[in-house]
CSV table of C-alpha atoms in Angstrom, one decimal:
chain,number,residue,atom,x,y,z
A,5,UNK,CA,-19.9,30.1,-19.1
A,6,UNK,CA,-21.3,29.6,-15.6
A,7,UNK,CA,-24.4,27.5,-14.8
A,8,UNK,CA,-25.6,27.4,-11.3
A,9,UNK,CA,-22.4,28.7,-10.0
A,10,UNK,CA,-20.4,25.9,-12.0
A,11,UNK,CA,-17.6,26.7,-14.6
A,12,UNK,CA,-18.0,25.2,-18.1
A,13,UNK,CA,-15.2,26.5,-20.3
A,14,UNK,CA,-16.3,28.1,-23.7
A,15,UNK,CA,-13.6,26.1,-25.6
A,16,UNK,CA,-15.0,22.5,-24.8
A,17,UNK,CA,-17.8,20.5,-26.1
A,18,UNK,CA,-20.1,18.9,-23.7
A,19,UNK,CA,-22.1,15.7,-23.3
A,20,UNK,CA,-24.6,16.9,-20.5
A,21,UNK,CA,-26.2,13.3,-20.1
A,22,UNK,CA,-22.8,12.0,-19.2
A,23,UNK,CA,-21.5,15.0,-17.4
A,24,UNK,CA,-18.5,14.9,-19.4
A,25,UNK,CA,-16.7,17.4,-21.5
A,26,UNK,CA,-14.8,16.6,-24.9
A,27,UNK,CA,-11.8,18.3,-26.4
A,28,UNK,CA,-11.0,17.5,-30.1
A,29,UNK,CA,-7.2,17.1,-30.4
A,30,UNK,CA,-5.0,18.1,-33.4
A,31,UNK,CA,-4.6,14.5,-34.3
A,32,UNK,CA,-8.3,13.7,-34.5
A,33,UNK,CA,-8.4,12.0,-30.9
A,34,UNK,CA,-10.8,13.3,-28.3
A,35,UNK,CA,-10.2,14.0,-24.7
A,36,UNK,CA,-12.8,13.3,-22.1
A,37,UNK,CA,-13.1,14.6,-18.5
A,38,UNK,CA,-15.7,15.1,-15.9
A,39,UNK,CA,-17.3,18.3,-15.8
A,40,UNK,CA,-17.7,20.6,-12.6
A,41,UNK,CA,-21.2,19.4,-12.5
A,42,UNK,CA,-20.1,15.9,-12.5
A,43,UNK,CA,-17.5,16.6,-9.7
A,44,UNK,CA,-20.4,18.5,-7.6
A,45,UNK,CA,-22.5,15.3,-7.9
A,46,UNK,CA,-20.0,12.8,-7.0
A,47,UNK,CA,-18.2,14.7,-4.3
A,48,UNK,CA,-14.6,13.8,-3.4
A,49,UNK,CA,-13.5,11.1,-5.8
A,50,UNK,CA,-11.5,8.3,-4.2
A,51,UNK,CA,-10.5,6.2,-7.2
A,52,UNK,CA,-10.8,6.2,-11.0
A,53,UNK,CA,-10.2,3.0,-12.7
A,54,UNK,CA,-10.3,3.1,-16.5
A,55,UNK,CA,-10.5,0.4,-18.8
A,56,UNK,CA,-7.1,-0.8,-20.6
A,57,UNK,CA,-5.5,1.2,-23.3
A,58,UNK,CA,-6.5,-0.4,-26.6
A,59,UNK,CA,-10.0,-1.3,-25.3
A,60,UNK,CA,-12.8,-0.6,-27.9
A,61,UNK,CA,-15.7,1.2,-26.2
A,62,UNK,CA,-19.0,1.3,-27.5
A,63,UNK,CA,-21.4,4.4,-26.9
A,64,UNK,CA,-23.0,4.3,-23.7
A,65,UNK,CA,-20.7,1.6,-22.3
A,66,UNK,CA,-18.4,1.9,-19.5
A,67,UNK,CA,-14.8,3.3,-19.9
A,68,UNK,CA,-14.1,3.2,-16.3
A,69,UNK,CA,-15.3,3.3,-12.7
A,70,UNK,CA,-15.5,6.3,-10.5
A,71,UNK,CA,-15.6,5.5,-6.7
A,72,UNK,CA,-16.6,8.3,-4.4
A,73,UNK,CA,-17.9,8.3,-0.9
A,74,UNK,CA,-19.7,5.1,-0.2
A,75,UNK,CA,-20.6,4.4,-3.7
A,76,UNK,CA,-19.4,3.9,-7.2
A,77,UNK,CA,-20.5,4.8,-10.6
A,78,UNK,CA,-19.8,3.9,-14.4
A,79,UNK,CA,-18.0,6.4,-16.4
A,80,UNK,CA,-20.1,6.0,-19.6
A,81,UNK,CA,-18.9,6.8,-22.8
A,82,UNK,CA,-20.8,9.2,-25.0
A,83,UNK,CA,-19.4,7.9,-28.3
A,84,UNK,CA,-17.9,4.9,-29.7
A,85,UNK,CA,-14.1,4.8,-30.2
A,86,UNK,CA,-10.9,3.1,-28.9
A,87,UNK,CA,-9.0,4.1,-25.8
A,88,UNK,CA,-5.7,5.6,-26.8
A,89,UNK,CA,-4.5,6.8,-23.5
A,90,UNK,CA,-5.7,7.0,-19.8
A,91,UNK,CA,-4.6,9.6,-17.3
A,92,UNK,CA,-2.1,7.7,-15.3
A,93,UNK,CA,-1.5,10.4,-12.7
A,94,UNK,CA,-5.4,9.7,-11.5
A,95,UNK,CA,-4.4,6.2,-10.5
A,96,UNK,CA,-2.3,7.8,-7.6
A,97,UNK,CA,-4.1,11.0,-7.5
A,98,UNK,CA,-7.8,10.6,-8.3
A,99,UNK,CA,-8.4,13.9,-6.5
A,100,UNK,CA,-7.0,15.7,-9.3
A,101,UNK,CA,-10.5,15.3,-11.0
A,102,UNK,CA,-11.8,17.5,-8.2
A,103,UNK,CA,-9.0,19.9,-8.1
A,104,UNK,CA,-8.8,20.5,-11.9
A,105,UNK,CA,-11.4,18.7,-13.9
A,106,UNK,CA,-10.7,20.6,-17.1
A,107,UNK,CA,-7.0,20.3,-16.9
A,108,UNK,CA,-4.9,17.8,-15.0
A,109,UNK,CA,-7.8,15.8,-14.1
A,110,UNK,CA,-8.7,14.8,-17.7
A,111,UNK,CA,-9.7,11.0,-17.6
A,112,UNK,CA,-9.1,9.4,-21.0
A,113,UNK,CA,-8.3,10.2,-24.6
A,114,UNK,CA,-10.4,8.2,-27.3
A,115,UNK,CA,-10.0,7.6,-31.0
A,116,UNK,CA,-13.7,8.2,-32.1
A,117,UNK,CA,-14.9,5.8,-34.7
A,118,UNK,CA,-16.8,8.6,-36.6
A,119,UNK,CA,-16.1,12.0,-35.0
A,120,UNK,CA,-17.2,14.0,-38.1
A,121,UNK,CA,-20.7,12.3,-37.7
A,122,UNK,CA,-20.7,12.5,-33.9
A,123,UNK,CA,-19.4,15.9,-33.1
A,124,UNK,CA,-22.6,17.7,-33.7
A,125,UNK,CA,-24.2,15.6,-30.6
A,126,UNK,CA,-21.8,17.6,-28.3
A,127,UNK,CA,-22.5,21.1,-28.3
A,128,UNK,CA,-19.7,23.7,-27.9
A,129,UNK,CA,-19.2,26.2,-25.2
A,130,UNK,CA,-22.4,28.5,-24.6
A,131,UNK,CA,-24.4,26.2,-27.0
A,132,UNK,CA,-24.5,23.4,-24.5
A,133,UNK,CA,-26.0,25.7,-21.7
A,134,UNK,CA,-29.7,24.8,-22.3
A,135,UNK,CA,-28.7,21.2,-22.1
A,136,UNK,CA,-26.7,21.3,-19.0
A,137,UNK,CA,-29.3,23.5,-17.3
A,138,UNK,CA,-32.0,21.0,-18.2
A,139,UNK,CA,-29.9,18.1,-16.9
A,140,UNK,CA,-29.5,20.0,-13.6
A,141,UNK,CA,-33.3,20.7,-13.6
A,142,UNK,CA,-34.0,17.0,-14.2
A,143,UNK,CA,-31.6,16.0,-11.2
A,144,UNK,CA,-33.2,18.7,-9.0
A,145,UNK,CA,-29.7,19.9,-8.5
A,146,UNK,CA,-29.2,22.0,-5.5
A,147,UNK,CA,-25.5,23.3,-5.3
A,148,UNK,CA,-25.8,23.8,-1.7
A,149,UNK,CA,-26.3,20.2,-1.1
A,150,UNK,CA,-24.6,18.7,-4.0
A,151,UNK,CA,-22.6,15.9,-2.4
A,152,UNK,CA,-25.5,14.4,-0.4
A,153,UNK,CA,-27.4,14.3,-3.9
A,154,UNK,CA,-24.5,12.5,-5.5
A,155,UNK,CA,-25.1,9.6,-3.2
A,156,UNK,CA,-28.7,9.1,-4.3
A,157,UNK,CA,-27.8,10.1,-8.0
A,158,UNK,CA,-28.3,7.3,-10.8
B,30,UNK,CA,-22.8,-1.3,-34.4
B,31,UNK,CA,-23.2,-4.7,-32.6
B,32,UNK,CA,-22.5,-4.6,-28.9
B,33,UNK,CA,-19.9,-7.1,-27.4
B,34,UNK,CA,-21.2,-9.5,-25.0
B,35,UNK,CA,-20.8,-8.5,-21.2
B,36,UNK,CA,-18.9,-11.1,-19.3
B,37,UNK,CA,-21.0,-12.9,-16.7
B,38,UNK,CA,-19.8,-13.1,-13.2
B,39,UNK,CA,-21.3,-15.0,-10.4
B,40,UNK,CA,-20.5,-14.1,-7.1
B,41,UNK,CA,-21.4,-16.9,-4.4
B,42,UNK,CA,-21.8,-15.1,-1.0
B,43,UNK,CA,-21.1,-17.3,1.7
B,44,UNK,CA,-20.3,-15.0,4.7
B,45,UNK,CA,-23.0,-14.3,7.0
B,46,UNK,CA,-23.6,-12.7,10.4
B,47,UNK,CA,-20.9,-14.6,12.1
B,48,UNK,CA,-18.2,-12.8,10.1
B,49,UNK,CA,-19.5,-9.2,9.5
B,50,UNK,CA,-16.2,-7.9,8.3
B,51,UNK,CA,-16.6,-10.0,5.2
B,52,UNK,CA,-20.1,-9.3,4.4
B,53,UNK,CA,-19.9,-6.0,2.5
B,54,UNK,CA,-17.2,-6.8,0.2
B,55,UNK,CA,-19.0,-9.1,-2.2
B,56,UNK,CA,-21.7,-6.3,-2.8
B,57,UNK,CA,-19.1,-3.7,-3.3
B,58,UNK,CA,-17.1,-5.9,-5.8
B,59,UNK,CA,-20.5,-6.6,-7.6
B,60,UNK,CA,-21.0,-2.9,-7.9
B,61,UNK,CA,-17.7,-2.4,-9.4
B,62,UNK,CA,-17.9,-5.2,-11.9
B,63,UNK,CA,-21.6,-3.9,-12.8
B,64,UNK,CA,-20.0,-0.4,-13.4
B,65,UNK,CA,-17.4,-2.2,-15.7
B,66,UNK,CA,-20.4,-3.5,-17.8
B,67,UNK,CA,-20.1,-7.0,-16.4
B,68,UNK,CA,-23.4,-9.1,-16.0
B,69,UNK,CA,-23.3,-9.9,-12.3
B,70,UNK,CA,-25.2,-12.2,-10.3
B,71,UNK,CA,-24.9,-12.4,-6.4
B,72,UNK,CA,-26.0,-15.7,-5.0
B,73,UNK,CA,-26.6,-15.9,-1.3
B,74,UNK,CA,-25.9,-19.4,0.0
B,75,UNK,CA,-25.5,-21.0,3.5
B,76,UNK,CA,-25.1,-18.6,6.2
B,77,UNK,CA,-25.3,-15.7,3.8
B,78,UNK,CA,-29.1,-16.3,3.2
B,79,UNK,CA,-29.5,-14.6,6.5
B,80,UNK,CA,-28.5,-11.4,5.1
B,81,UNK,CA,-31.5,-11.3,2.9
B,82,UNK,CA,-33.6,-10.9,6.1
B,83,UNK,CA,-34.5,-7.1,6.8
B,84,UNK,CA,-33.4,-7.0,10.3
B,85,UNK,CA,-30.1,-8.4,9.4
B,86,UNK,CA,-29.5,-6.3,6.4
B,87,UNK,CA,-30.4,-3.1,8.2
B,88,UNK,CA,-28.2,-3.7,11.2
B,89,UNK,CA,-25.2,-5.7,10.2
B,90,UNK,CA,-22.3,-3.5,9.6
B,91,UNK,CA,-18.7,-4.5,8.1
B,92,UNK,CA,-17.0,-1.9,10.3
B,93,UNK,CA,-18.2,-0.2,13.4
B,94,UNK,CA,-19.8,3.2,12.4
B,95,UNK,CA,-20.0,2.2,8.8
B,96,UNK,CA,-23.0,1.8,6.6
B,97,UNK,CA,-25.3,-1.2,7.2
B,98,UNK,CA,-25.2,-4.0,4.7
B,99,UNK,CA,-28.4,-2.8,3.0
B,100,UNK,CA,-26.4,0.1,1.7
B,101,UNK,CA,-24.0,-2.0,-0.2
B,102,UNK,CA,-26.8,-4.4,-1.3
B,103,UNK,CA,-28.6,-1.3,-2.8
B,104,UNK,CA,-25.6,0.1,-4.5
B,105,UNK,CA,-24.9,-3.2,-6.2
B,106,UNK,CA,-28.7,-3.6,-7.3
B,107,UNK,CA,-28.5,0.1,-8.6
B,108,UNK,CA,-25.4,-0.7,-10.6
B,109,UNK,CA,-27.3,-3.5,-12.2
B,110,UNK,CA,-26.4,-6.7,-10.4
B,111,UNK,CA,-29.0,-9.4,-9.8
B,112,UNK,CA,-29.6,-10.9,-6.4
B,113,UNK,CA,-30.5,-14.5,-5.9
B,114,UNK,CA,-30.8,-16.6,-2.8
B,115,UNK,CA,-30.7,-20.3,-2.2
B,116,UNK,CA,-33.8,-22.2,-1.6
B,117,UNK,CA,-33.1,-24.0,1.5
B,118,UNK,CA,-34.4,-27.5,1.7
B,119,UNK,CA,-37.1,-27.8,4.4
B,120,UNK,CA,-37.1,-24.1,5.3
B,121,UNK,CA,-40.2,-22.3,4.6
B,122,UNK,CA,-39.3,-18.9,2.8
B,123,UNK,CA,-41.9,-16.1,2.4
B,124,UNK,CA,-40.8,-13.5,-0.3
B,125,UNK,CA,-42.5,-11.0,1.7
B,126,UNK,CA,-40.3,-11.8,4.7
B,127,UNK,CA,-37.2,-10.9,2.9
B,128,UNK,CA,-35.6,-7.8,1.6
B,129,UNK,CA,-37.1,-6.3,-1.4
B,130,UNK,CA,-33.8,-6.3,-3.3
B,131,UNK,CA,-33.7,-10.2,-3.7
B,132,UNK,CA,-34.8,-10.9,-7.2
B,133,UNK,CA,-35.5,-14.5,-6.9
B,134,UNK,CA,-35.1,-17.7,-4.8
B,135,UNK,CA,-33.3,-20.2,-6.7
B,136,UNK,CA,-32.5,-24.0,-6.4
B,137,UNK,CA,-29.0,-25.6,-6.1
B,138,UNK,CA,-29.6,-27.0,-9.6
B,139,UNK,CA,-29.9,-23.6,-11.1
B,140,UNK,CA,-26.8,-22.7,-9.2
B,141,UNK,CA,-25.0,-25.6,-10.7
B,142,UNK,CA,-26.0,-24.5,-14.0
B,143,UNK,CA,-24.6,-20.9,-13.5
B,144,UNK,CA,-21.4,-22.3,-12.3
B,145,UNK,CA,-20.9,-24.2,-15.5
B,146,UNK,CA,-22.1,-21.4,-17.8
B,147,UNK,CA,-20.7,-18.1,-16.5
B,148,UNK,CA,-17.4,-16.8,-17.4
B,149,UNK,CA,-16.2,-16.1,-14.0
B,150,UNK,CA,-17.3,-17.5,-10.5
B,151,UNK,CA,-16.1,-16.0,-7.2
B,152,UNK,CA,-16.7,-17.1,-3.7
B,153,UNK,CA,-16.6,-14.2,-1.2
């Protein structure tokens, strides 16, 4: 799926409000990462500092901090759960998020508290297109001027 | 589900225009702490009270060619930090003469109370 020139793999679920993707793993955990839209808003990411493995994260609370040019932002969790793993590679190479946000740039893995109930809040692939497009519209997203927007984005 | 309480962090900002290189750090740290869900209060005291004056906030830079201090203050505020400044005995302070980002002018007694109550107190 392509929205405003940005790729969103059809195999992933999305939390458009949080500009995150989610992938359900075979063991019942969920992997989270920043979408291409999040990357476009932030621009070059200089650091990602996650909370500690084992931390319990409530929905809409921070699971880490993203630092980008001249500013920083919370990475807010779209669902409640316990942090099972963080992508250690990002501690030394945070730019992996920009380079491969759907692969090597994954951020954290979470054990959700009630995935069966929460899952439907995160549309899969194409089904997320309207919500992503609406989020871009509300942000007045301009792909040609994305990084400048990131500095003003809340 | 009940939300766990956010840790409260008080940052005493004591640096001012005489040490510009030290002036941005308290606000950047406040931004990061706020992004980690801490409840952050910045308290300008001593020379740092000058940072609340528009002409200082708009022109003071921690590094040559860098962003002015107001940029860092606004980032901290946008992340959720609260900005207080010390009411200096004998000095007439008009709120309208200060940057809009100042939430309140506070007494030394209120500062002392926060020091006793907050989980963390930093001086930067």
